XYZ file of C-alpha atoms in Angstrom:
352
model
C 15.173 -13.466 -4.729
C 12.600 -11.707 -6.887
C 12.787 -11.093 -10.624
C 13.784 -7.433 -10.302
C 16.693 -8.271 -7.980
C 18.000 -10.960 -10.344
C 17.692 -8.547 -13.256
C 19.645 -5.861 -11.379
C 22.411 -8.268 -10.385
C 22.647 -9.466 -13.970
C 23.143 -5.915 -15.224
C 25.879 -5.253 -12.642
C 27.716 -8.448 -13.603
C 27.646 -7.540 -17.295
C 28.852 -3.976 -16.605
C 31.757 -5.068 -14.434
C 32.786 -7.820 -16.817
C 32.913 -5.173 -19.539
C 35.090 -2.950 -17.357
C 37.556 -5.776 -16.683
C 37.724 -6.876 -20.312
C 37.981 -3.303 -21.594
C 41.818 -3.050 -21.561
C 42.217 -6.196 -23.634
C 40.015 -4.755 -26.377
C 42.781 -2.389 -27.422
C 45.387 -5.125 -27.815
C 45.670 -5.820 -31.544
C 46.958 -8.905 -33.321
C 50.424 -7.336 -33.547
C 50.535 -6.581 -29.802
C 51.600 -8.785 -26.941
C 50.210 -8.056 -23.489
C 52.677 -9.177 -20.853
C 51.585 -10.751 -17.582
C 52.703 -7.780 -15.526
C 51.151 -5.467 -18.054
C 47.836 -7.303 -17.767
C 47.965 -7.100 -13.966
C 48.647 -3.388 -14.209
C 45.750 -2.942 -16.636
C 43.207 -4.530 -14.293
C 44.420 -2.966 -11.052
C 42.288 0.173 -11.506
C 39.098 -1.713 -12.544
C 39.687 -4.078 -9.619
C 40.026 -1.130 -7.234
C 36.841 0.389 -8.623
C 35.053 -2.929 -8.122
C 36.301 -3.224 -4.532
C 35.147 0.322 -3.712
C 31.798 -0.278 -5.439
C 31.104 -3.572 -3.670
C 32.267 -2.273 -0.283
C 29.909 0.705 -0.493
C 27.007 -1.296 -1.905
C 27.082 -4.127 0.645
C 28.649 -2.625 3.765
C 29.435 1.072 4.096
C 26.143 2.500 2.814
C 23.634 0.091 4.448
C 25.501 -0.382 7.747
C 27.187 2.991 8.209
C 25.613 5.778 6.156
C 21.983 4.614 6.458
C 22.464 4.167 10.199
C 23.704 7.771 10.375
C 27.378 6.999 10.999
C 28.300 9.621 8.410
C 31.822 10.395 9.679
C 32.645 6.689 9.885
C 31.318 6.221 6.347
C 33.439 9.100 4.991
C 36.521 8.078 6.956
C 36.457 4.427 5.875
C 35.766 5.391 2.276
C 38.697 7.821 2.262
C 41.025 5.281 3.842
C 40.048 2.527 1.392
C 40.302 4.767 -1.673
C 43.689 6.252 -0.742
C 45.088 2.833 0.222
C 44.013 1.361 -3.133
C 45.331 4.349 -5.083
C 48.693 4.169 -3.340
C 48.827 0.390 -3.890
C 48.120 0.732 -7.623
C 50.811 3.328 -8.214
C 53.331 1.615 -5.967
C 52.950 -1.535 -8.068
C 53.249 0.406 -11.310
C 56.308 2.276 -10.078
C 58.172 -0.707 -8.638
C 57.048 -3.830 -10.449
C 56.878 -2.224 -13.876
C 59.857 0.068 -13.607
C 61.871 -1.978 -16.093
C 59.028 -3.701 -17.863
C 56.794 -2.797 -20.729
C 53.091 -3.019 -20.961
C 53.020 -3.640 -24.656
C 55.635 -4.561 -27.205
C 54.614 -3.228 -30.561
C 56.693 -3.409 -33.804
C 59.944 -3.412 -31.870
C 59.025 -0.243 -30.007
C 58.740 -0.112 -26.269
C 55.978 1.850 -24.591
C 56.625 2.441 -20.897
C 54.721 4.333 -18.269
C 55.523 8.024 -18.229
C 57.990 8.801 -15.501
C 57.457 12.492 -14.944
C 56.103 13.487 -11.544
C 53.288 15.579 -12.997
C 51.988 12.666 -15.058
C 52.206 10.307 -12.081
C 50.238 12.772 -9.952
C 47.664 13.152 -12.732
C 47.081 9.375 -12.951
C 47.031 9.081 -9.176
C 44.350 11.768 -8.845
C 42.357 10.390 -11.771
C 42.248 6.965 -10.095
C 41.032 8.575 -6.868
C 38.369 10.488 -8.817
C 37.063 7.323 -10.512
C 37.008 5.450 -7.200
C 35.053 8.297 -5.582
C 32.645 8.165 -8.530
C 32.321 4.379 -8.111
C 31.575 4.866 -4.402
C 28.974 7.514 -5.216
C 27.221 5.258 -7.742
C 27.195 2.318 -5.314
C 25.891 4.572 -2.546
C 23.100 5.877 -4.768
C 22.066 2.330 -5.696
C 22.170 1.136 -2.072
C 20.164 4.156 -0.871
C 17.564 3.606 -3.595
C 17.204 -0.067 -2.702
C 17.063 0.796 1.006
C 14.402 3.458 0.514
C 12.315 1.077 -1.565
C 12.508 -1.551 1.197
C 11.633 1.006 3.857
C 8.694 2.226 1.763
C 7.475 -1.350 1.240
C 7.706 -2.078 4.973
C 5.879 1.160 5.763
C 3.114 0.359 3.278
C 2.809 -3.144 4.711
C 2.590 -1.768 8.250
C -0.046 0.767 7.168
C -2.050 -1.958 5.441
C -1.910 -4.156 8.538
C -3.009 -1.203 10.667
C -5.880 -0.476 8.272
C -6.976 -4.128 8.349
C -6.973 -4.098 12.154
C -9.019 -0.890 12.204
C -11.535 -2.416 9.789
C -11.908 -5.456 12.011
C -12.340 -3.235 15.068
C -15.073 -1.222 13.347
C -16.885 -4.413 12.321
C -16.691 -5.827 15.829
C -18.044 -2.520 17.144
C -20.797 -2.563 14.527
C -21.984 -6.100 15.337
C -23.213 -5.441 18.901
C -24.721 -2.125 17.754
C -26.731 -3.903 15.061
C -27.645 -6.782 17.376
C -28.833 -4.426 20.112
C -31.193 -2.601 17.747
C -32.573 -5.840 16.325
C -33.117 -7.454 19.736
C -34.979 -4.339 20.852
C -37.269 -4.751 17.867
C -37.887 -8.451 18.610
C -38.546 -7.684 22.266
C -41.272 -5.241 21.321
C -42.871 -7.910 19.107
C -42.943 -10.608 21.808
C -45.616 -8.722 23.700
C -47.781 -7.842 20.688
C -47.333 -10.449 17.946
C -45.742 -13.796 18.834
C -45.761 -15.272 15.268
C -43.990 -12.180 13.964
C -41.474 -12.433 16.790
C -40.751 -16.060 15.849
C -40.330 -15.091 12.216
C -38.035 -12.272 13.278
C -35.871 -14.638 15.314
C -35.519 -16.943 12.297
C -34.475 -14.047 10.068
C -32.128 -12.789 12.746
C -30.365 -16.140 12.842
C -29.752 -15.871 9.076
C -28.424 -12.356 9.473
C -26.117 -13.382 12.290
C -24.788 -16.234 10.175
C -23.909 -13.698 7.505
C -22.314 -11.352 10.002
C -20.315 -14.041 11.775
C -18.999 -15.818 8.697
C -19.480 -14.045 5.362
C -18.658 -10.595 6.677
C -15.197 -11.749 7.785
C -14.101 -11.841 4.162
C -12.352 -8.707 2.833
C -14.938 -8.396 0.049
C -18.011 -10.290 -1.110
C -20.315 -10.295 -4.112
C -22.625 -7.286 -4.198
C -25.586 -9.651 -4.523
C -24.779 -11.201 -1.137
C -24.660 -7.796 0.510
C -27.936 -6.820 -1.146
C -29.609 -10.004 0.101
C -28.410 -9.189 3.614
C -29.800 -5.646 3.366
C -33.163 -6.928 2.090
C -33.430 -9.305 5.049
C -32.478 -6.531 7.420
C -35.134 -4.209 5.992
C -37.756 -6.947 6.280
C -36.735 -7.588 9.865
C -36.851 -3.932 10.811
C -40.210 -3.488 9.075
C -41.895 -6.145 11.210
C -42.400 -3.839 14.172
C -43.432 -0.751 12.218
C -46.971 0.590 12.383
C -49.149 1.278 9.382
C -48.280 4.964 9.327
C -44.724 4.106 8.140
C -44.053 3.488 4.465
C -40.912 1.477 3.641
C -39.782 0.961 0.047
C -36.688 -0.558 -1.434
C -35.391 -0.286 -4.981
C -32.588 -2.584 -6.077
C -31.071 -2.117 -9.509
C -27.714 -3.826 -9.826
C -28.315 -5.271 -13.316
C -25.226 -7.231 -14.331
C -23.163 -6.015 -11.386
C -24.183 -8.807 -9.003
C -20.662 -10.236 -8.944
C -18.965 -6.928 -8.266
C -17.048 -6.985 -5.016
C -17.920 -4.797 -2.056
C -16.780 -4.596 1.561
C -19.310 -6.384 3.818
C -21.628 -4.244 5.967
C -20.476 -1.038 4.280
C -24.048 0.341 3.958
C -25.778 -1.110 7.008
C -25.127 1.800 9.397
C -26.662 4.241 6.917
C -29.788 2.102 6.660
C -29.920 1.732 10.443
C -29.877 5.504 10.790
C -32.780 5.802 8.338
C -34.886 3.563 10.583
C -33.642 5.283 13.719
C -34.447 8.842 12.639
C -37.138 8.245 10.017
C -39.913 6.708 12.087
C -42.477 8.435 14.281
C -44.993 6.476 16.393
C -47.700 9.066 15.762
C -46.964 10.912 12.498
C -46.849 9.611 8.952
C -43.338 8.467 8.144
C -41.436 6.983 5.254
C -38.107 5.309 4.464
C -36.999 4.907 0.850
C -33.877 2.832 0.205
C -32.270 2.366 -3.188
C -29.132 0.538 -4.310
C -27.899 0.839 -7.879
C -24.731 -0.417 -9.521
C -23.118 -0.565 -12.924
C -19.619 -1.166 -14.244
C -18.376 2.180 -12.859
C -19.883 2.686 -9.425
C -22.131 1.463 -6.625
C -24.622 3.895 -5.111
C -26.648 3.474 -1.927
C -29.209 6.189 -1.204
C -31.691 6.616 1.631
C -34.461 9.165 1.958
C -36.469 9.283 5.150
C -38.755 11.518 7.091
C -36.690 13.237 9.736
C -37.463 12.985 13.424
C -34.184 13.740 15.179
C -33.609 12.073 18.519
C -33.178 14.147 21.636
C -29.938 14.212 23.589
C -31.201 11.667 26.109
C -31.773 9.002 23.438
C -28.729 6.688 23.508
C -29.901 4.192 20.894
C -27.001 3.602 18.564
C -24.868 6.079 20.565
C -24.504 8.281 17.428
C -21.770 6.116 15.949
C -23.532 5.004 12.753
C -22.392 7.749 10.405
C -18.885 7.829 11.855
C -18.573 4.061 11.416
C -19.566 4.341 7.784
C -17.102 7.164 7.152
C -14.282 5.222 8.828
C -15.019 2.073 6.844
C -15.147 3.977 3.565
C -11.925 5.824 4.336
C -10.072 2.609 5.118
C -11.599 0.435 2.403
C -11.940 2.881 -0.490
C -9.437 5.741 -0.053
C -10.051 8.433 -2.683
C -12.695 6.227 -4.324
C -15.880 7.230 -2.560
C -18.191 10.178 -1.976
C -20.778 10.748 0.753
C -23.567 13.319 0.778
C -25.806 14.218 3.720
C -28.558 16.793 3.288
C -31.857 18.034 4.697
C -34.828 18.966 2.494
C -38.509 19.927 2.757
C -37.943 22.398 5.574
C -35.767 19.945 7.500
C -38.436 17.249 7.342
C -36.539 14.963 4.933
C -33.045 13.573 5.427
C -31.094 12.270 2.412
C -27.951 10.182 2.523
C -26.009 9.120 -0.549
C -22.917 6.915 -0.684
C -21.114 6.381 -3.993
C -18.211 3.969 -4.359
C -16.126 4.147 -7.519
C -13.907 1.555 -9.262
C -14.682 -1.399 -6.995
């Protein structure tokens, strides 16, 4: 039982104790409350309590909330009328010749006129209906909160599963691109290929173990990106300029979702390199206490429709990861410049 539930139960106990004790408050030192008078005085509070508890624990959660509305109304009506009739039958029969209070030699009896009896009868029914309504409102509120919590938990579990699926989809995509790069090196530069394999093993270690965590230090992700850039740069010709600018200052320990930027950087290498023309890829990552920004600028050589490398899923993967991991806390910008010769991508994550 959580703290809020205990607090709510405590309030209900205090309120109902006050209701039961209420009649005795008006008995002064010169008054004597008889046994039958005391029973009569607590019959209405007891009926209210029965109606309240019945609606709170049974009728509302097991009838009304399960859409048995007629059953809920019928049982409530039967219980309320039965209690009202019981109260007034006791008052009429058991207290017909008795007094509730004896005060200074005067006797105060229940009024015996029919109109007054009907008035008290209807007033008791009204208060019991009000008690049922209050209990129903409380039970519905508690039920809706539980349903909302379960829905949020289910949505979170679904989001976590989708994140894992995207990461598992991203891993073979990344590995395929990297292995293609290493393969091209094996025929032209064996030492570079060996170095690439060593770096690849470090990257795979990160992807297989560190990236399984929900979040990691930004510095770890930056180190992974640096290694990836170095690995991708091994196969590039001299006509390709690759630069990286890292400025995370004192934000190294800020948390970020693993692999959140890698697809964007992959796309820069995929579309920013030409085997014959001068090319460039500029990658920058900056962070402070308010946001993390990853920006890529690259020469733009769009692939033709027959090129299946990456299968066009890089940008969509990034968008899906951002949507699931940072809802309403990110911004992405994609633009072309220099007569469609430069492609710019910017990802900003806020309040990490």
